[in-house]
Structure formats: structure tokens, C-alpha cells
Coordinates of C-alpha atoms and ligand atoms in Angstrom, one line a residue:
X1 CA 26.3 -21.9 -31.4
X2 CA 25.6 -19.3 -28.5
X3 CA 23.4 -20.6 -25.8
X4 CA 23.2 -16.9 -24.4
X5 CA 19.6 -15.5 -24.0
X6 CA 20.5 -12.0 -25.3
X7 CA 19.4 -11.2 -28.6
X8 CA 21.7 -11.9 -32.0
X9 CA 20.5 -8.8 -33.5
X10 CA 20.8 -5.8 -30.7
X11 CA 19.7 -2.8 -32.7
X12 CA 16.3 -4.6 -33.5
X13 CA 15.7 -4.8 -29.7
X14 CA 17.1 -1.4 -28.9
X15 CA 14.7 0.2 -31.8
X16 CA 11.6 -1.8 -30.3
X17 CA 12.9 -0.4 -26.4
X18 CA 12.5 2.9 -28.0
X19 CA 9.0 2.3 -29.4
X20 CA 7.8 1.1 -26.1
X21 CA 8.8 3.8 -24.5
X22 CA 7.3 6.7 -27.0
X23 CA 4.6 4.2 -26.5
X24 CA 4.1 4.7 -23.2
X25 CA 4.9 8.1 -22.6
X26 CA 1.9 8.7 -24.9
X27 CA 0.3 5.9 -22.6
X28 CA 0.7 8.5 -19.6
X29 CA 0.2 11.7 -21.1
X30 CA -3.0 10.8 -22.3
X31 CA -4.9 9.3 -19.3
X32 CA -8.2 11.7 -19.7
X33 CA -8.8 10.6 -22.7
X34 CA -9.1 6.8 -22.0
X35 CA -12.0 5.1 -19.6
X36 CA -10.9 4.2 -16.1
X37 CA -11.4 0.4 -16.7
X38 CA -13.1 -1.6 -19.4
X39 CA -15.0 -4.8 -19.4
X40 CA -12.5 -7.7 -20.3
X41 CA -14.3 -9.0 -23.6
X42 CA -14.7 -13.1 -23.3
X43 CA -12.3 -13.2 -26.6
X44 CA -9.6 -11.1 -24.8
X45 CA -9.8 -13.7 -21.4
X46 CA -9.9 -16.5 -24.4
X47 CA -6.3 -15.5 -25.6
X48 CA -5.0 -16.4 -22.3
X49 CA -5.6 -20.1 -22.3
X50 CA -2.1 -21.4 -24.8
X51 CA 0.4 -24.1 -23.4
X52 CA 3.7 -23.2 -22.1
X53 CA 5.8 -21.3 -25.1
X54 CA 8.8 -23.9 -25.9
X55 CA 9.1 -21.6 -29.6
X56 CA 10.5 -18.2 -29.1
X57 CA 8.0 -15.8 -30.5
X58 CA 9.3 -12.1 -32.1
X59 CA 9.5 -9.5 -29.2
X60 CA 7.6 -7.4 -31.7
X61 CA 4.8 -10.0 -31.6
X62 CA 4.1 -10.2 -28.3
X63 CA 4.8 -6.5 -27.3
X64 CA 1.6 -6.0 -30.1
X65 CA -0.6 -9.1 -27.8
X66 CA 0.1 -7.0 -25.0
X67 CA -1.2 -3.9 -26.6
X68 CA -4.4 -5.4 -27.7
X69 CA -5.0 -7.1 -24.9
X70 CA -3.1 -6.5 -21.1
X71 CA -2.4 -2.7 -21.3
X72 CA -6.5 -1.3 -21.9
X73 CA -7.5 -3.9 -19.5
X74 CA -5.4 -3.2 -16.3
X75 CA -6.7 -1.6 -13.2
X76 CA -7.0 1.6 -14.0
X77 CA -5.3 2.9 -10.8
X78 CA -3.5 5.3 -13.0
X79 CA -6.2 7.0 -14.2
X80 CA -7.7 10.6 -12.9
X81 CA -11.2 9.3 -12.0
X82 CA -9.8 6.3 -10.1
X83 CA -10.6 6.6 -6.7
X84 CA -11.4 3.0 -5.9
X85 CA -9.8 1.5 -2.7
X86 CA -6.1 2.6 -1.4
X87 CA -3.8 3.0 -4.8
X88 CA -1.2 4.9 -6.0
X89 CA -1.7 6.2 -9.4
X90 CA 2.4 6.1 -10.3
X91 CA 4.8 9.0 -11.9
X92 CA 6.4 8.7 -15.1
X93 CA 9.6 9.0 -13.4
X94 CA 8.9 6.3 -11.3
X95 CA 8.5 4.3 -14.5
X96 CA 12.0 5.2 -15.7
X97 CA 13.5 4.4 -12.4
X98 CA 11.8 0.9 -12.8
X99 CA 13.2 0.3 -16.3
X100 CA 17.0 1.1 -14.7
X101 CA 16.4 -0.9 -12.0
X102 CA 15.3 -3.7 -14.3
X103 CA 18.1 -2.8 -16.3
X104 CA 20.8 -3.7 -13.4
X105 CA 18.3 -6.4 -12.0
X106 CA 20.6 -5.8 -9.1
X107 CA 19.8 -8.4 -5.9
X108 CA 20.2 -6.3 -2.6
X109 CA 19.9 -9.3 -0.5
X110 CA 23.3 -8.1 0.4
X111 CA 27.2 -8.0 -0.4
X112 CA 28.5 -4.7 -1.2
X113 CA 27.3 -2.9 -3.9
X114 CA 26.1 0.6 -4.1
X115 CA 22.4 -0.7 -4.7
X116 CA 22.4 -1.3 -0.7
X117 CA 23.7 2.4 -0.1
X118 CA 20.6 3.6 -1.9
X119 CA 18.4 1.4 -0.1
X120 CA 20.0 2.5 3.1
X121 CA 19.2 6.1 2.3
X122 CA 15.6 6.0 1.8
X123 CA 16.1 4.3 5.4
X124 CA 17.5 6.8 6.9
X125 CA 15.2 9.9 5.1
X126 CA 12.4 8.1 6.6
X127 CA 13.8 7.7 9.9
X128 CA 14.4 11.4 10.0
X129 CA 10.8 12.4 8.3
X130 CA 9.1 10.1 11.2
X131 CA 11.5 11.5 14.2
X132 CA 13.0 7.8 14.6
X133 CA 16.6 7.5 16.7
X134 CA 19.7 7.0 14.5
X135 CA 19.1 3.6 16.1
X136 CA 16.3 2.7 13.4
X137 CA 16.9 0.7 10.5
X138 CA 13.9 -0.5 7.5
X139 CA 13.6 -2.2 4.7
X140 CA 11.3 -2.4 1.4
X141 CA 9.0 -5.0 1.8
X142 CA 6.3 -6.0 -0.8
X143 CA 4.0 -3.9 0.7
X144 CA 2.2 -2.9 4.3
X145 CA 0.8 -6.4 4.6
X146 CA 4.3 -7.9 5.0
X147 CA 5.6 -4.9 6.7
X148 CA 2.8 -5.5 9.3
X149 CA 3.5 -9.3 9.3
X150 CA 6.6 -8.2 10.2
X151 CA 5.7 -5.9 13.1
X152 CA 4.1 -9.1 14.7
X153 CA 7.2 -10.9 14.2
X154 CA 9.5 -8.2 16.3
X155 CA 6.9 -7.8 18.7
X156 CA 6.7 -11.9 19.1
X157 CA 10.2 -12.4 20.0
X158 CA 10.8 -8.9 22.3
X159 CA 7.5 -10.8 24.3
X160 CA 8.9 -14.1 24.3
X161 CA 13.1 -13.8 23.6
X162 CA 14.5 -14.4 20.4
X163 CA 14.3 -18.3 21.5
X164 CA 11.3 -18.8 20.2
X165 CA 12.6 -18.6 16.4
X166 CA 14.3 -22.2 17.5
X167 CA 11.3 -23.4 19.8
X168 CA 8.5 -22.4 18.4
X169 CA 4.9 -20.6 20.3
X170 CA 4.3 -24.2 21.4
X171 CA 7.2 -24.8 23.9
X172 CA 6.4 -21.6 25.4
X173 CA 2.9 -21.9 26.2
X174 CA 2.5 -18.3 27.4
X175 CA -1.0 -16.9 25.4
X176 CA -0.1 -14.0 23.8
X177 CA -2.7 -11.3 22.8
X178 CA -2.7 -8.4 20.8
X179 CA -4.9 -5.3 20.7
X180 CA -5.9 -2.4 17.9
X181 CA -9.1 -0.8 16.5
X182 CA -12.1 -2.0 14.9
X183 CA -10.9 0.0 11.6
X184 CA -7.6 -1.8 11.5
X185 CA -7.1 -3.3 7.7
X186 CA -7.8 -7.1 7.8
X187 CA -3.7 -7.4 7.1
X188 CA -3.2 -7.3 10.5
X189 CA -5.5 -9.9 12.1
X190 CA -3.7 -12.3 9.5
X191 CA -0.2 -11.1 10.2
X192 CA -1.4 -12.8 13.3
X193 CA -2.5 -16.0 11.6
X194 CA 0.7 -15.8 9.7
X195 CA 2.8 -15.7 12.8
X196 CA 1.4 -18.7 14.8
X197 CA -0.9 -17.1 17.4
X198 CA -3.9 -16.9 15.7
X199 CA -6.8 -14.0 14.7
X200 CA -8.7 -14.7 17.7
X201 CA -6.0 -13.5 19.7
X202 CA -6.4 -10.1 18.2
X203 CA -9.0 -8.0 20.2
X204 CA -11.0 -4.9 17.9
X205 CA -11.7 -2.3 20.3
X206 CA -14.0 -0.2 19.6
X207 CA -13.8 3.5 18.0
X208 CA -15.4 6.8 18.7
X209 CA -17.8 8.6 16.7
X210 CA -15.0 9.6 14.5
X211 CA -13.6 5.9 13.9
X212 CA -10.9 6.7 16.1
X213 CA -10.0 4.0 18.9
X214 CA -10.8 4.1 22.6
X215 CA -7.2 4.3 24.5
X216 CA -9.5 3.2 27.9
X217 CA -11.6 0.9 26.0
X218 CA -7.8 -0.7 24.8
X219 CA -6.7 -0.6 28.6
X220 CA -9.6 -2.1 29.9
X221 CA -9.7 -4.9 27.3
X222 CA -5.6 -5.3 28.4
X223 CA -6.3 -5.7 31.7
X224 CA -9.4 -8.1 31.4
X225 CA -6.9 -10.4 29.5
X226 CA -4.3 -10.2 32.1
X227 CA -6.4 -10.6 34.7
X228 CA -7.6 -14.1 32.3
X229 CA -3.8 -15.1 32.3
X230 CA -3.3 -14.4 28.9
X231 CA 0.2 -12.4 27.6
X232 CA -0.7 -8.8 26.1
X233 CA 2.6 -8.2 23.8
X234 CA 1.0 -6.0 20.8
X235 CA -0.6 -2.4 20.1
X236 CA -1.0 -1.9 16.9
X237 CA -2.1 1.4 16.1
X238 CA -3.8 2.8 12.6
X239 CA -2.5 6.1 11.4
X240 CA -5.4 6.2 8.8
X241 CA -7.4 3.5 8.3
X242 CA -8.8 1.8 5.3
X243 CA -12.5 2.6 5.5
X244 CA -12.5 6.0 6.6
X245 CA -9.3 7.7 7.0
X246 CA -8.9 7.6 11.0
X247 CA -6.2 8.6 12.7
X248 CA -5.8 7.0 16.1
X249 CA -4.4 8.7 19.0
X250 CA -1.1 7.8 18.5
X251 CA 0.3 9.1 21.7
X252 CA -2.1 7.7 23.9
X253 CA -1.3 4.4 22.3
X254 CA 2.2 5.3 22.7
X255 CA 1.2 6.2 26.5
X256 CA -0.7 2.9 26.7
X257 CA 2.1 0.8 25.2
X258 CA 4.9 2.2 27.3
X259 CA 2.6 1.4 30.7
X260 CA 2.1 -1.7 29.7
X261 CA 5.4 -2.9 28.5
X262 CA 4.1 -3.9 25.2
X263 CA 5.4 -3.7 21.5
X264 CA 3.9 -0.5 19.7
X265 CA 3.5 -1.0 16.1
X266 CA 1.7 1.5 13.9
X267 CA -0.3 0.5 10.5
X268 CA 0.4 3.6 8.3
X269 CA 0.1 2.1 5.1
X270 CA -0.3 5.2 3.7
X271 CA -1.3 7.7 5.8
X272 CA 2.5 7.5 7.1
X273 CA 3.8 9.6 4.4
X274 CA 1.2 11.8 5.8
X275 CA 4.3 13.5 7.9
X276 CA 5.3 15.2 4.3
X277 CA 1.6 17.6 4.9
X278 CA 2.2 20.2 7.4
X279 CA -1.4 19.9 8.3
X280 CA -1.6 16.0 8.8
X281 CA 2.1 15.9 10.5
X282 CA 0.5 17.4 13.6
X283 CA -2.3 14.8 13.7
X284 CA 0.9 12.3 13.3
X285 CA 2.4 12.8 16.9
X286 CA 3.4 10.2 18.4
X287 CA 4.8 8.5 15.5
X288 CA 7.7 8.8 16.5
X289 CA 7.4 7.0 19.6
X290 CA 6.2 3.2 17.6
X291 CA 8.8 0.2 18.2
X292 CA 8.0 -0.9 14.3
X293 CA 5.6 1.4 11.6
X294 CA 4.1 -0.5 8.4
X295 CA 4.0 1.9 5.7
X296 CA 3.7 1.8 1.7
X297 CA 5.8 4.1 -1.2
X298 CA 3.1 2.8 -3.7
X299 CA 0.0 4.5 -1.9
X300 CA 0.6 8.4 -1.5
X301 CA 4.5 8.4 -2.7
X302 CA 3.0 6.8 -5.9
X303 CA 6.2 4.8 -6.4
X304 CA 5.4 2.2 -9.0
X305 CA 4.2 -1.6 -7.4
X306 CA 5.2 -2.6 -5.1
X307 CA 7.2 -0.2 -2.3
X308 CA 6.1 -1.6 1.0
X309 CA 8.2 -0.6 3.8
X310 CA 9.1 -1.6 7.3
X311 CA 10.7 1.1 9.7
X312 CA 12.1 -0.8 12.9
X313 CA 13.0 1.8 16.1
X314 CA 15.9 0.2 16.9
X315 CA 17.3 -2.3 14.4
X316 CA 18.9 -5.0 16.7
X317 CA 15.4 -6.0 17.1
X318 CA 15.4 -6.8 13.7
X319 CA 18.4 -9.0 13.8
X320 CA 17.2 -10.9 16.9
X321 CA 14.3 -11.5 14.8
X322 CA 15.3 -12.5 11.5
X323 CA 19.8 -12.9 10.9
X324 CA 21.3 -16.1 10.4
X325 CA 24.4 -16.7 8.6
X326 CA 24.7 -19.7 6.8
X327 CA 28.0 -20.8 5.4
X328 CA 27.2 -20.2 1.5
X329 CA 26.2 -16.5 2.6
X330 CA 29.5 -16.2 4.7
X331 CA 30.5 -12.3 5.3
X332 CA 33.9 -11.6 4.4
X333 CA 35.9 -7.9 5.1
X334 CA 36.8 -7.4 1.4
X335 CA 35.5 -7.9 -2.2
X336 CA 31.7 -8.5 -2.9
X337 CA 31.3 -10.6 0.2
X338 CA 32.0 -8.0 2.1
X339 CA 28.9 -4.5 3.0
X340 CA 28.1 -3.6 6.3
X341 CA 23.9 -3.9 5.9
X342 CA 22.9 -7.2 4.8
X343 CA 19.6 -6.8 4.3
X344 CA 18.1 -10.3 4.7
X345 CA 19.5 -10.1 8.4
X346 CA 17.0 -7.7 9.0
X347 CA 14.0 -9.3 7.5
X348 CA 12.4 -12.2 6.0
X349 CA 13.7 -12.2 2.2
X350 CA 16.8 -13.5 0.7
X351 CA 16.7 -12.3 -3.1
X352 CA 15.0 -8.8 -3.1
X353 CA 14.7 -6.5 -6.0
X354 CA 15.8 -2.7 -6.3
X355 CA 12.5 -1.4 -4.9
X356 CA 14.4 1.5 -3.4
X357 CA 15.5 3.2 -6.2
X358 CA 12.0 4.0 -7.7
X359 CA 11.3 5.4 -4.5
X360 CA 14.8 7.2 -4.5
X361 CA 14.3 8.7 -7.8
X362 CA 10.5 9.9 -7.0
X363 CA 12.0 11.7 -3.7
X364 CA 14.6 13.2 -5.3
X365 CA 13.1 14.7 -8.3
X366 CA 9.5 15.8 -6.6
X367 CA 10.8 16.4 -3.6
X368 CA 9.0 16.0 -0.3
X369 CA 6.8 19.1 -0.6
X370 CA 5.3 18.6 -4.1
X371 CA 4.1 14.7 -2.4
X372 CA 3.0 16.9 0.8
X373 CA 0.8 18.9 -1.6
X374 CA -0.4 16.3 -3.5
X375 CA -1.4 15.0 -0.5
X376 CA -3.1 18.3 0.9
X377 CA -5.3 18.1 -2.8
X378 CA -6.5 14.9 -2.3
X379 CA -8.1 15.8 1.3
X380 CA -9.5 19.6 0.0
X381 CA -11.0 17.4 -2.8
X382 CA -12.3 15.0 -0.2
X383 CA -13.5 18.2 1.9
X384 CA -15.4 19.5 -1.6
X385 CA -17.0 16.2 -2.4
X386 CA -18.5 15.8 1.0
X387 CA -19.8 19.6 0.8
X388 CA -21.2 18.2 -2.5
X389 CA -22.6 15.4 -0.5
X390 CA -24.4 17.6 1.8
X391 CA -26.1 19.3 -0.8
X392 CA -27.8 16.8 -2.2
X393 CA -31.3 15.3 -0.7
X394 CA -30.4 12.3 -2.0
X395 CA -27.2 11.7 -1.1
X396 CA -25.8 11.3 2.8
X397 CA -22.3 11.0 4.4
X398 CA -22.1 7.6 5.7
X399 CA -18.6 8.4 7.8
X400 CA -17.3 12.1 8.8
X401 CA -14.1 12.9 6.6
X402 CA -10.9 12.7 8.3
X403 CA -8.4 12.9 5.4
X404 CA -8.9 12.1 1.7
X405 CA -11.7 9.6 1.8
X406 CA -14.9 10.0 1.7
X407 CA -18.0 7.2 2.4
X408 CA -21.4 8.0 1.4
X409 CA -24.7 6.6 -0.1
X410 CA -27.5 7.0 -2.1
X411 CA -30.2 7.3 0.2
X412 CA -33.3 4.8 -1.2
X413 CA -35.5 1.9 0.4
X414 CA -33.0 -0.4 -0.5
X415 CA -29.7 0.8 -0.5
X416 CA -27.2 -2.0 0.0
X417 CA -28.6 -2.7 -3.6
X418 CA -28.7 0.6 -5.2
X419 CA -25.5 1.5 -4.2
X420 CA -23.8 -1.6 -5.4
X421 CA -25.1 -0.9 -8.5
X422 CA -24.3 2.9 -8.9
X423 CA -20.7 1.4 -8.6
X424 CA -20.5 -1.1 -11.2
X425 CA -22.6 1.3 -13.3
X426 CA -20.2 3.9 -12.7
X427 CA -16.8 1.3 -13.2
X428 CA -18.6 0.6 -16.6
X429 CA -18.8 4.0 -17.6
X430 CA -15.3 4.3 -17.2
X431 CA -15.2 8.3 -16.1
X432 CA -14.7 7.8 -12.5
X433 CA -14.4 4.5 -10.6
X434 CA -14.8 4.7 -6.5
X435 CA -15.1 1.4 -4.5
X436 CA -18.0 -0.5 -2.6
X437 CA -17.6 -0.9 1.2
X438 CA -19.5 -1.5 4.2
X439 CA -20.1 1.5 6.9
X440 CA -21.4 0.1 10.2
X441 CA -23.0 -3.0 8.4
X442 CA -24.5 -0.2 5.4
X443 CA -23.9 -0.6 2.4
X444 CA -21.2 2.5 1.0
X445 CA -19.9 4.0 -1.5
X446 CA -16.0 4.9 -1.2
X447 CA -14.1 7.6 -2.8
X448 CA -10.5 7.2 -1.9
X449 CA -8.7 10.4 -3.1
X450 CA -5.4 9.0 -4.0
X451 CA -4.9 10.3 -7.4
X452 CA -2.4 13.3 -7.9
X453 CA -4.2 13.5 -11.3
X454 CA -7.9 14.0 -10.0
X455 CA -9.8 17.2 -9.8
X456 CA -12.5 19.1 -8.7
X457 CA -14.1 17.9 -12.2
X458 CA -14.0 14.5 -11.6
X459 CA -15.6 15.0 -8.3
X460 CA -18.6 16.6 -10.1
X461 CA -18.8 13.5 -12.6
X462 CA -19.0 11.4 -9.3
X463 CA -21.7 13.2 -8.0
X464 CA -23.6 13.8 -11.6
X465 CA -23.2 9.9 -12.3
X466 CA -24.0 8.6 -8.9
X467 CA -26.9 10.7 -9.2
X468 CA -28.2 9.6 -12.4
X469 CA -27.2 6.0 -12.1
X470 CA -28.8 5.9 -8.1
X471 CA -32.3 7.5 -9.7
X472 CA -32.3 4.5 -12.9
X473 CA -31.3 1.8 -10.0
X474 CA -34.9 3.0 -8.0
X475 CA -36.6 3.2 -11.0
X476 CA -35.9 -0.1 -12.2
X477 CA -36.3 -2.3 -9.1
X478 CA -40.1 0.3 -9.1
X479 CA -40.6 -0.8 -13.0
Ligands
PLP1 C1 -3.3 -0.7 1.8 C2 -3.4 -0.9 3.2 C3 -2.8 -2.1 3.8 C4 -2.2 -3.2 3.1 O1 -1.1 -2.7 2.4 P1 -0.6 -3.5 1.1 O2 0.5 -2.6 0.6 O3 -1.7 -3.5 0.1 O4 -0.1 -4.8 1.5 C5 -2.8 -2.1 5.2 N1 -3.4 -1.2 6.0 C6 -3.9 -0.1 5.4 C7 -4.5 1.0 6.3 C8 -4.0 0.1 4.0 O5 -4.5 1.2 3.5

């Protein structure tokens, strides 16, 4: 008897591979007609609760459990009227590339194998799209949380020597501080947590009316803390940021850092790939002048989850920081041993999946300029719904609108209430689903325009619906 865990019978499995796929190519083609998100019915959640599975089950079986109840309940991230939060909303390509890559379920830890070359690649096309020297290496990462995480790391051990991977913050005893805006995503006050040194050593400075940080406000805070004895070793600047889409001013930062001898790391989760829109590219400079830049495939390259990258200026930094060479992972000149880039020399993963070729087939068969004008769409649409906005007596801009998202409220007595509730009201409709943030301590609501799928119509629903669900929220709480 075979204890193999491929199947007996392989034209079954290949004729239920093809109806998965038909499946979900009908799946994708039909977005518009399906609601954003549905409620998750108590007997779907019920379903959930089995023990572990020691009987095999028919593929067939469970491919029709996921049907009824994972695929209508997922995010919705992929729909047209998604503009919740910072997502991606996927290609069918990208799809395909992940079913090869599952397919190979290559490990690009490292070794030589032409999986690496195709990781290296992407590497180096974004080195060259962000102006990097040929010194630059990178890596795919889960996503810009890590990738930030990461930043920290390399800016730890260029403050401190690569010494302190063996001794630890402790035997140092130098207080090391870091410094970025009040809009920076909460990923990077704990990438300090992560690291050792602690959240409180992270210093918000404050931003200009257009959420944009204060370079002087930065040095001042940097020289208060020198001045305290502390160690200032991090910048960490936000090339659009969560809330509203700011982009700092990357060369002053650049400027800043350089003065002050410290590690420049730039959070561009997603507004990174903005360098592929001639119009944000120029709002970019300075880019090209960060030590280490956090950015993500899966926001505006809509690569499929998860495509987080990390793009180091000058890779040896990345080797002081993370390569070892254990015996069992011994690097030999010929056969599979062998491969120049081992990738878990340059970063914190051993065993790391074949993110890059998603992301390799996306570039290559949208090309750069089709993602730059997806991009462009998704700031005019942000530029029509905050015309929209002004319009309207009863709506109000809560934020000015930088790039593709826009902030804005229902204006009532009560409007950390009412707005809440326009957006569940409006995620339970299932037309168009924005998020719910907070705008200088107000209550807001958020319309990230992320999706290459959205239009100018879905931008009316979200006005029609936040209109009509914001008048039935006053009118209940006056009932
Ligand atoms: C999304 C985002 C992050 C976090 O990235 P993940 O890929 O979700 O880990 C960090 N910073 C900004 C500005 C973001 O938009």
C-alpha cells in the first residue's frame, strides 16, 4: 500500500482543478453583480466548530463547504465598491501566478534554483523604479509591517554595530530614540516594541495642515533628546499615510537624516509604487535617498496576499543584520547548495514562499504604466468624490485630499454616532463598503480608492447611501 498523499485517481482531481477554475473565473468576472460583504449567518460560523479531520473527506465535498460557506463571506476587498481601509483588490492573473507558484511550492530560502533569479529581478526593477544604487538588494516580506520591523532592525545595528545581535540592547545601555509623524501607521511604533526599544521611544511629531510632518518640529524634538542624553538612530518617513494619504517631505527628511547621521527609513506601504504615476513620482523625491523603504505588492500592484517588500540601499547592511551560516545550511560552489543570493542572509525568514512570482507575472503582463494609471483613477475618483463632498450641505471634508483617499462626515449633533452607523449601514447594504476612522479625535468616514475596478458610479452610490443612511441615523436617535 502507497503511503503517498497524491491522489489514486488523477483525472478525478484534474477534472475538479478545472471546475474550480471555470469557477472562479466566473467568480471574478462577475464582481458587480455580488454585495461587497454579507453578514456571516450564525449557522454558517456554526459549521466551523468540528474536531480535527483524522477521515479523508472527497475533495469534491469540501470544495462544495467552501462554496457555501468561505468564498460569499470573505472580505470583499475584491469587489468594485470596496474602498474600506488600504487593500488591493487582486488581478486574475495574479491568481494564475499563485496557482503555479503553489504548483512548484518552490522554498526560496536559498540554494540555486531559478525561483531566486525571479525574486532577484523584481529586486532589481524596484531598485531601478525608486532610483536605488546597484548596491540595493530587497526581499518579499509578508507585508509592510515586517518590512518596517525590519527597517528598525538595520537601523538598530548601523546605531549600535552589528554586536548587538550577540549582546543584546541591554549590554549597550545607549537609549536609542526614533522619530516620524503623527500619521505614521501604528506598524511602526510596534516594529519598535518588536525590536527591544520600546514605543515610547518613538517621538510623533507633529504635521502641517496638510498632515504632512514638520522637518523643524523633527529637528527640534532630535536635539531636545540629545541634549537629554538619549541616542537618536531612526527617521522614518511616510510616503502616504494611512489616514489621509500624506506625503511627507521626503528630502527634507532625507536632509535631516543625513545631518544627523541617522538611519532614514521610509513607510511606503503603498504609496511607494506611487513612482509608477508620473504625477505622484515628483511628489516622491527623495525616495531615493532612504537607507531601507517598507513597501507592499498587495496594496496598489494588487498582487494577490501577501507581497510585502523590503528595499535595503545598500545590502551589506542586510547581512550585518540578519546572515548566519549554520552547518546544515552550509554553501557549497556546485549543485543545489550552491546560488549566490541566499535570501535568509538578508532577512529574518528561513522557509519563504514564491511571493515574487505573482508580483513578476502582474509586472510583466500590465506593465508599469497600466498600474501607474490605475493609480492616477483612483486619485481623479478621490478628486470627484470630494467635489461631491463639497456640494452637499450635509456632508464636510474632514481631511484635504492628497492622493486617493478621501475622509469626510455627515455633518449632525452627534456625529461620532451617525457616522459609525452610515458605515455599517452601508457594509450591510453591500454596494459600497468605506471604512470608519478617526480625524483629529472626529469621528470619519474613509474612502480609500484602491480598487482598479471602482468608478465614478460607485462614488455616486457612496454619496446617495451615505446620504440616505446619515438622514434615517438623525431621525431615529430624534424618534
Ligand atoms: C497597510 C499599511 C501598513 C501595513 O502594511 P501591511 O502590509 O498591512 O503589513 C503600514 N503603513 C501604511 C501606510 C499602510 O498603508
Amino acid at each position: 500500500m502507497t503511503t503517498s498523499l497524491d491522489p489514486s485517481d488523477w483525472e478525478a482531481v484534474r477534472a475538479q482543478g478545472h471546475r474550480m477554475l471555470d469557477d472562479l473565473f466566473d467568480h471574478l468576472s462577475t464582481l458587480r453583480e455580488q454585495p461587497v460583504w454579507r453578514p456571516i449567518p450564525q449557522e454558517v460560523r456554526d459549521r466551523f466548530h468540528t474536531a480535527p479531520p483524522a477521515e479523508p473527506t472527497p475533495l469534491s465535498a469540501v470544495y462544495q463547504d467552501y462554496r457555501e460557506t468561505v468564498q460569499p463571506y470573505a472580505g470583499g476587498n475584491l469587489h468594485p465598491g470596496f474602498m474600506g481601509w488600504v487593500q488591493g483588490a487582486g488581478t486574475p492573473v495574479g491568481m494564475l501566478a499563485e496557482m503555479l507558484a503553489g504548483g512548484l511550492n518552490a522554498n526560496l530560502g536559498g540554494r540555486d534554483h531559478m525561483p531566486i533569479a525571479v525574486e532577484r529581478q523584481v529586486a532589481g526593477w524596484m531598485r531601478d523604479l525608486i532610483g536605488f544604487p546597484a548596491t540595493a538588494g530587497g526581499q518579499f516580506v509578508t507585508g509592510a509591517s515586517t518590512a518596517n520591523f525590519i527597517g528598525v532592525l538595520l537601523a538598530r545595528s548601523r546605531a549600535l554595530g552589528p554586536k548587538i545581535r550577540r549582546k543584546g540592547l541591554a549590554a549597550d545601555g545607549r537609549r536609542l530614540t526614533a522619530y516620524t509623524s503623527k500619521g505614521a501607521h501604528a506598524c511602526v511604533a510596534r516594529a519598535l516594541e518588536m525590536a527591544g526599544i520600546g514605543s515610547e521611544a518613538l517621538r510623533l511629531i507633529a504635521v502641517d495642515a496638510d498632515h504632512r510632518v514638520l522637518p523643524d518640529a523633527m529637528a527640534a524634538a532630535i536635539a531636545e533628546d540629545r541634549a537629554a542624553g538619549l541616542t537618536p538612530f531612526l527617521i522614518v518617513g511616510n510616503a502616504g499615510t494611512v489616514d489621509t494619504g500624506a506625503i511627507d517631505d521626503l528630502t527634507a527628511l532625507a536632509d535631516l537624516a543625513a545631518a544627523e547621521g541617522l538611519w532614514f527609513h521610509i513607510d511606503g506601504a503603498y504609496g511607494a509604487l506611487g513612482v509608477l504615476s508620473a504625477a505622484i513620482a515628483t511628489r516622491l523625491a527623495g525616495i531615493e535617498r532612504a537607507d531601507s523603504l517598507a513597501f507592499d505588492f498587495h496594496k496598489w500592484g494588487h498582487a494577490p496576499y501577501d507581497a510585502g517588500f523590503v528595499l535595503v540601499r545598500d545590502e551589506a547592511d542586510s547581512y550585518a543584520t540578519f546572515s548566519q551560516v549554520p552547518a546544515y545550511l552550509g554553501r557549497e560552489t556546485r549543485g543545489i547548495a550552491a546560488g549566490d543570493w541566499w535570501p535568509c542572509d538578508t532577512g529574518p525568514d528561513l522557509s519563504r514562499g514564491f511571493r515574487a512570482l505573482k508580483v513578476w507575472f502582474t509586472l510583466r503582463t500590465l506593465g508599469t504604466t497600466a498600474i501607474g494609471r490605475a493609480i492616477d483613477q483612483g486619485c481623479d475618483l478621490a478628486q470627484a468624490l470630494a467635489r461631491r463632498i463639497a456640494a452637499s450641505d450635509e456632508l464636510e471634508l474632514l481631511a484635504p485630499v492628497q492622493l486617493n483617499i478621501v475622509c469626510f462626515g455627515y455633518r449632525c449633533a452627534d456625529p461620532n454616532r451617525v457616522n459609525a452607523t452610515i458605515v455599517a449601514d452601508l457594509h450591510e447594504a453591500g454596494a459600497v463598503a468605506p471604512s470608519l476612522t478617526r480625524i483629529d479625535g472626529r469621528a470619519a468616514i474613509r474612502a480609500a480608492l484602491f480598487n482598479h475596478r471602482t468608478t465614478e458610479a460607485d462614488i455616486r452610490t457612496l454619496i446617495d447611501q451615505t446620504l440616505t443612511f446619515g438622514r434615517r441615523a438623525v431621525q431615529a436617535r430624534a424618534a
